[in-house]
């Protein structure tokens, strides 16, 4: 196993569970909320504050103005606190994602990992979607959302993730052009999706070895 698997996902489609199953199958590290804990230790920031800012877009033009390709300037801006907490967290998580990918195969959920690692030969990017009924049911059973609020909550989370992805990548979240594989988890289930992704990774690695 040599591949880094990135998973972008609609809320309630089962991305975290599927990612954990893949990591267990291949005996590789898994990163999702774990990145928050690492970011808190690395930065000294409050984990609670970082959790509130996680996967939420920044809100001003300063990020776009200073980041660009001027990385030394960008790092100074991050260190000095001139960026909003959302932007500082994104930059720190992007650094952690690159470090994780360089260390070896792993599974990374969300946080624009597919775009951060775009162009690297050992990365396999996946987008997971599901029908609304499936996602509402998971919101209720897995995350404790009240049934009468489930539809609105799912829509809110998707809007947040879409805005976050577009803000930091200038790409459209969920656009098939940005991923190697898009899967409807409500069509083949959580276990079936995990098996499908695992098989796709194995086929990709076999093809790469033959080239």
mmCIF file of C-alpha atoms in Angstrom:
data_model
loop_
_atom_site.group_PDB
_atom_site.id
_atom_site.type_symbol
_atom_site.label_atom_id
_atom_site.label_comp_id
_atom_site.label_asym_id
_atom_site.label_seq_id
_atom_site.Cartn_x
_atom_site.Cartn_y
_atom_site.Cartn_z
ATOM 1 C CA UNK A 1 0.000 0.000 0.000
ATOM 2 C CA UNK A 2 1.542 3.287 -1.152
ATOM 3 C CA UNK A 3 -1.481 5.509 -1.668
ATOM 4 C CA UNK A 4 -2.731 8.539 0.247
ATOM 5 C CA UNK A 5 -6.555 8.505 0.117
ATOM 6 C CA UNK A 6 -8.373 11.824 0.463
ATOM 7 C CA UNK A 7 -12.112 11.831 1.119
ATOM 8 C CA UNK A 8 -14.347 14.835 0.514
ATOM 9 C CA UNK A 9 -17.949 14.237 1.514
ATOM 10 C CA UNK A 10 -21.455 15.544 1.784
ATOM 11 C CA UNK A 11 -22.668 15.729 5.349
ATOM 12 C CA UNK A 12 -24.167 12.426 6.435
ATOM 13 C CA UNK A 13 -22.750 10.412 3.544
ATOM 14 C CA UNK A 14 -20.521 8.374 5.867
ATOM 15 C CA UNK A 15 -17.118 9.816 5.011
ATOM 16 C CA UNK A 16 -15.580 9.467 8.454
ATOM 17 C CA UNK A 17 -16.802 5.896 8.945
ATOM 18 C CA UNK A 18 -15.670 4.847 5.479
ATOM 19 C CA UNK A 19 -12.299 6.508 6.005
ATOM 20 C CA UNK A 20 -11.812 4.658 9.283
ATOM 21 C CA UNK A 21 -12.677 1.339 7.638
ATOM 22 C CA UNK A 22 -10.166 1.985 4.847
ATOM 23 C CA UNK A 23 -7.451 2.900 7.335
ATOM 24 C CA UNK A 24 -8.135 -0.302 9.262
ATOM 25 C CA UNK A 25 -8.154 -2.383 6.082
ATOM 26 C CA UNK A 26 -4.772 -1.084 4.950
ATOM 27 C CA UNK A 27 -3.313 -0.564 8.463
ATOM 28 C CA UNK A 28 -2.497 3.064 7.761
ATOM 29 C CA UNK A 29 -3.006 6.315 9.738
ATOM 30 C CA UNK A 30 -6.370 8.076 9.693
ATOM 31 C CA UNK A 31 -6.799 11.853 9.893
ATOM 32 C CA UNK A 32 -10.031 13.759 10.398
ATOM 33 C CA UNK A 33 -10.705 15.534 13.693
ATOM 34 C CA UNK A 34 -7.292 14.229 14.717
ATOM 35 C CA UNK A 35 -5.852 17.153 12.755
ATOM 36 C CA UNK A 36 -7.512 19.541 15.205
ATOM 37 C CA UNK A 37 -5.804 17.918 18.184
ATOM 38 C CA UNK A 38 -2.442 18.038 16.426
ATOM 39 C CA UNK A 39 -2.984 21.646 15.355
ATOM 40 C CA UNK A 40 -3.809 22.612 18.936
ATOM 41 C CA UNK A 41 -0.631 20.968 20.252
ATOM 42 C CA UNK A 42 1.520 22.432 17.495
ATOM 43 C CA UNK A 43 0.171 25.970 17.828
ATOM 44 C CA UNK A 44 -0.740 26.215 21.483
ATOM 45 C CA UNK A 45 -4.218 27.439 20.498
ATOM 46 C CA UNK A 46 -7.336 26.293 22.316
ATOM 47 C CA UNK A 47 -8.741 23.099 20.849
ATOM 48 C CA UNK A 48 -12.269 24.370 21.492
ATOM 49 C CA UNK A 49 -11.633 27.512 19.446
ATOM 50 C CA UNK A 50 -10.073 25.494 16.625
ATOM 51 C CA UNK A 51 -13.058 23.130 16.559
ATOM 52 C CA UNK A 52 -15.363 26.111 16.109
ATOM 53 C CA UNK A 53 -13.261 27.357 13.180
ATOM 54 C CA UNK A 54 -12.708 23.930 11.579
ATOM 55 C CA UNK A 55 -13.842 23.660 7.924
ATOM 56 C CA UNK A 56 -15.262 27.178 7.966
ATOM 57 C CA UNK A 57 -14.142 29.753 5.425
ATOM 58 C CA UNK A 58 -12.320 32.942 6.372
ATOM 59 C CA UNK A 59 -14.172 36.200 6.124
ATOM 60 C CA UNK A 60 -11.864 38.878 4.771
ATOM 61 C CA UNK A 61 -9.670 39.752 1.815
ATOM 62 C CA UNK A 62 -6.423 39.756 3.760
ATOM 63 C CA UNK A 63 -5.967 36.020 3.198
ATOM 64 C CA UNK A 64 -6.070 36.327 -0.591
ATOM 65 C CA UNK A 65 -3.897 39.456 -0.554
ATOM 66 C CA UNK A 66 -0.968 38.073 1.392
ATOM 67 C CA UNK A 67 -0.954 34.343 0.674
ATOM 68 C CA UNK A 68 -0.370 33.943 -3.066
ATOM 69 C CA UNK A 69 3.009 32.304 -3.643
ATOM 70 C CA UNK A 70 4.868 34.486 -1.151
ATOM 71 C CA UNK A 71 5.249 31.776 1.473
ATOM 72 C CA UNK A 72 7.789 33.493 3.785
ATOM 73 C CA UNK A 73 5.491 36.516 4.010
ATOM 74 C CA UNK A 74 2.508 34.250 4.520
ATOM 75 C CA UNK A 75 4.205 32.381 7.373
ATOM 76 C CA UNK A 76 5.111 35.667 9.040
ATOM 77 C CA UNK A 77 1.495 36.799 8.717
ATOM 78 C CA UNK A 78 0.257 33.580 10.287
ATOM 79 C CA UNK A 79 2.762 33.773 13.135
ATOM 80 C CA UNK A 80 1.976 37.407 13.870
ATOM 81 C CA UNK A 81 -1.759 36.741 14.039
ATOM 82 C CA UNK A 82 -2.674 39.066 11.201
ATOM 83 C CA UNK A 83 -4.867 36.367 9.665
ATOM 84 C CA UNK A 84 -8.270 35.364 11.098
ATOM 85 C CA UNK A 85 -8.261 32.133 13.128
ATOM 86 C CA UNK A 86 -10.023 30.274 10.271
ATOM 87 C CA UNK A 87 -7.213 31.135 7.861
ATOM 88 C CA UNK A 88 -4.457 30.365 10.341
ATOM 89 C CA UNK A 89 -6.047 26.997 11.071
ATOM 90 C CA UNK A 90 -6.354 26.198 7.365
ATOM 91 C CA UNK A 91 -2.675 26.962 6.759
ATOM 92 C CA UNK A 92 -1.574 24.887 9.737
ATOM 93 C CA UNK A 93 -3.784 21.962 8.723
ATOM 94 C CA UNK A 94 -2.490 22.205 5.145
ATOM 95 C CA UNK A 95 1.040 21.900 6.504
ATOM 96 C CA UNK A 96 0.041 18.900 8.627
ATOM 97 C CA UNK A 97 -1.670 17.280 5.635
ATOM 98 C CA UNK A 98 1.470 17.651 3.504
ATOM 99 C CA UNK A 99 3.593 16.230 6.305
ATOM 100 C CA UNK A 100 1.240 13.259 6.709
ATOM 101 C CA UNK A 101 1.306 12.545 2.961
ATOM 102 C CA UNK A 102 5.091 12.767 2.863
ATOM 103 C CA UNK A 103 5.367 10.353 5.798
ATOM 104 C CA UNK A 104 3.520 7.591 3.930
ATOM 105 C CA UNK A 105 0.109 6.180 2.973
ATOM 106 C CA UNK A 106 -2.833 7.410 5.040
ATOM 107 C CA UNK A 107 -6.502 8.415 4.840
ATOM 108 C CA UNK A 108 -7.384 12.120 5.151
ATOM 109 C CA UNK A 109 -10.998 13.286 5.438
ATOM 110 C CA UNK A 110 -12.081 16.749 4.320
ATOM 111 C CA UNK A 111 -10.138 20.010 4.776
ATOM 112 C CA UNK A 112 -9.426 20.445 1.051
ATOM 113 C CA UNK A 113 -6.853 17.641 1.199
ATOM 114 C CA UNK A 114 -7.494 16.690 -2.440
ATOM 115 C CA UNK A 115 -6.538 20.207 -3.555
ATOM 116 C CA UNK A 116 -3.646 20.599 -1.106
ATOM 117 C CA UNK A 117 -2.111 17.372 -2.430
ATOM 118 C CA UNK A 118 -3.148 17.831 -6.056
ATOM 119 C CA UNK A 119 -0.505 16.727 -8.549
ATOM 120 C CA UNK A 120 1.160 14.173 -6.275
ATOM 121 C CA UNK A 121 1.311 10.776 -7.965
ATOM 122 C CA UNK A 122 0.473 8.704 -4.879
ATOM 123 C CA UNK A 123 -2.794 10.514 -4.042
ATOM 124 C CA UNK A 124 -6.229 9.028 -4.765
ATOM 125 C CA UNK A 125 -9.055 11.508 -4.208
ATOM 126 C CA UNK A 126 -12.668 10.543 -3.584
ATOM 127 C CA UNK A 127 -15.924 12.482 -3.259
ATOM 128 C CA UNK A 128 -18.845 10.877 -1.422
ATOM 129 C CA UNK A 129 -22.480 11.888 -1.872
ATOM 130 C CA UNK A 130 -25.794 10.317 -0.894
ATOM 131 C CA UNK A 131 -29.481 11.014 -1.278
ATOM 132 C CA UNK A 132 -31.125 13.322 1.246
ATOM 133 C CA UNK A 133 -33.175 10.625 2.984
ATOM 134 C CA UNK A 134 -30.059 8.566 3.693
ATOM 135 C CA UNK A 135 -28.199 11.592 5.027
ATOM 136 C CA UNK A 136 -31.067 12.775 7.202
ATOM 137 C CA UNK A 137 -31.336 9.325 8.771
ATOM 138 C CA UNK A 138 -27.614 9.296 9.535
ATOM 139 C CA UNK A 139 -27.797 12.820 10.950
ATOM 140 C CA UNK A 140 -30.422 11.583 13.413
ATOM 141 C CA UNK A 141 -28.946 8.172 14.294
ATOM 142 C CA UNK A 142 -25.222 8.985 14.155
ATOM 143 C CA UNK A 143 -25.077 12.628 15.247
ATOM 144 C CA UNK A 144 -28.155 13.099 17.400
ATOM 145 C CA UNK A 145 -29.862 15.702 15.213
ATOM 146 C CA UNK A 146 -33.578 16.097 15.899
ATOM 147 C CA UNK A 147 -35.669 14.554 13.070
ATOM 148 C CA UNK A 148 -37.619 17.751 12.439
ATOM 149 C CA UNK A 149 -34.355 19.683 12.052
ATOM 150 C CA UNK A 150 -32.428 17.122 9.999
ATOM 151 C CA UNK A 151 -33.096 18.492 6.495
ATOM 152 C CA UNK A 152 -32.112 22.032 7.448
ATOM 153 C CA UNK A 153 -29.058 20.863 9.373
ATOM 154 C CA UNK A 154 -27.800 18.738 6.457
ATOM 155 C CA UNK A 155 -28.255 21.646 4.034
ATOM 156 C CA UNK A 156 -26.433 24.017 6.400
ATOM 157 C CA UNK A 157 -23.448 21.687 6.781
ATOM 158 C CA UNK A 158 -23.173 21.153 3.029
ATOM 159 C CA UNK A 159 -23.319 24.904 2.401
ATOM 160 C CA UNK A 160 -20.560 25.428 4.952
ATOM 161 C CA UNK A 161 -18.329 22.767 3.392
ATOM 162 C CA UNK A 162 -18.963 24.066 -0.104
ATOM 163 C CA UNK A 163 -18.115 27.617 0.926
ATOM 164 C CA UNK A 164 -14.976 26.471 2.748
ATOM 165 C CA UNK A 165 -13.733 24.497 -0.258
ATOM 166 C CA UNK A 166 -14.406 27.303 -2.721
ATOM 167 C CA UNK A 167 -12.835 29.957 -0.490
ATOM 168 C CA UNK A 168 -9.530 28.103 -0.088
ATOM 169 C CA UNK A 169 -9.268 26.401 -3.493
ATOM 170 C CA UNK A 170 -11.306 28.588 -5.870
ATOM 171 C CA UNK A 171 -12.782 25.310 -7.124
ATOM 172 C CA UNK A 172 -16.323 23.897 -6.964
ATOM 173 C CA UNK A 173 -16.883 21.425 -4.155
ATOM 174 C CA UNK A 174 -18.233 18.134 -5.465
ATOM 175 C CA UNK A 175 -17.246 18.789 -9.090
ATOM 176 C CA UNK A 176 -16.252 15.399 -10.537
ATOM 177 C CA UNK A 177 -13.342 17.066 -12.352
ATOM 178 C CA UNK A 178 -11.603 17.521 -8.992
ATOM 179 C CA UNK A 179 -11.662 13.866 -7.913
ATOM 180 C CA UNK A 180 -10.562 10.466 -9.165
ATOM 181 C CA UNK A 181 -13.732 8.745 -7.967
ATOM 182 C CA UNK A 182 -17.224 9.928 -6.991
ATOM 183 C CA UNK A 183 -19.505 7.486 -5.168
ATOM 184 C CA UNK A 184 -23.146 7.536 -4.054
ATOM 185 C CA UNK A 185 -22.948 5.861 -0.647
ATOM 186 C CA UNK A 186 -26.730 5.525 -0.406
ATOM 187 C CA UNK A 187 -26.644 3.378 -3.552
ATOM 188 C CA UNK A 188 -24.150 0.727 -2.418
ATOM 189 C CA UNK A 189 -23.982 1.370 1.335
ATOM 190 C CA UNK A 190 -21.149 2.199 3.707
ATOM 191 C CA UNK A 191 -19.493 -1.213 3.534
ATOM 192 C CA UNK A 192 -19.924 -1.421 -0.240
ATOM 193 C CA UNK A 193 -18.381 2.021 -0.699
ATOM 194 C CA UNK A 194 -15.383 1.088 1.440
ATOM 195 C CA UNK A 195 -14.862 -2.068 -0.598
ATOM 196 C CA UNK A 196 -15.225 -0.156 -3.875
ATOM 197 C CA UNK A 197 -12.634 2.455 -2.898
ATOM 198 C CA UNK A 198 -10.240 -0.206 -1.630
ATOM 199 C CA UNK A 199 -10.524 -2.122 -4.895
ATOM 200 C CA UNK A 200 -10.024 1.058 -6.923
ATOM 201 C CA UNK A 201 -6.860 1.847 -4.962
ATOM 202 C CA UNK A 202 -5.547 -1.680 -5.498
ATOM 203 C CA UNK A 203 -6.247 -1.469 -9.252
ATOM 204 C CA UNK A 204 -4.515 1.909 -9.419
ATOM 205 C CA UNK A 205 -1.434 0.607 -7.630
ATOM 206 C CA UNK A 206 -1.284 -2.482 -9.848
ATOM 207 C CA UNK A 207 -1.515 -0.338 -12.951
ATOM 208 C CA UNK A 208 1.204 1.992 -11.665
ATOM 209 C CA UNK A 209 3.543 -0.950 -11.010
ATOM 210 C CA UNK A 210 3.047 -2.231 -14.557
ATOM 211 C CA UNK A 211 3.872 1.091 -16.212
#
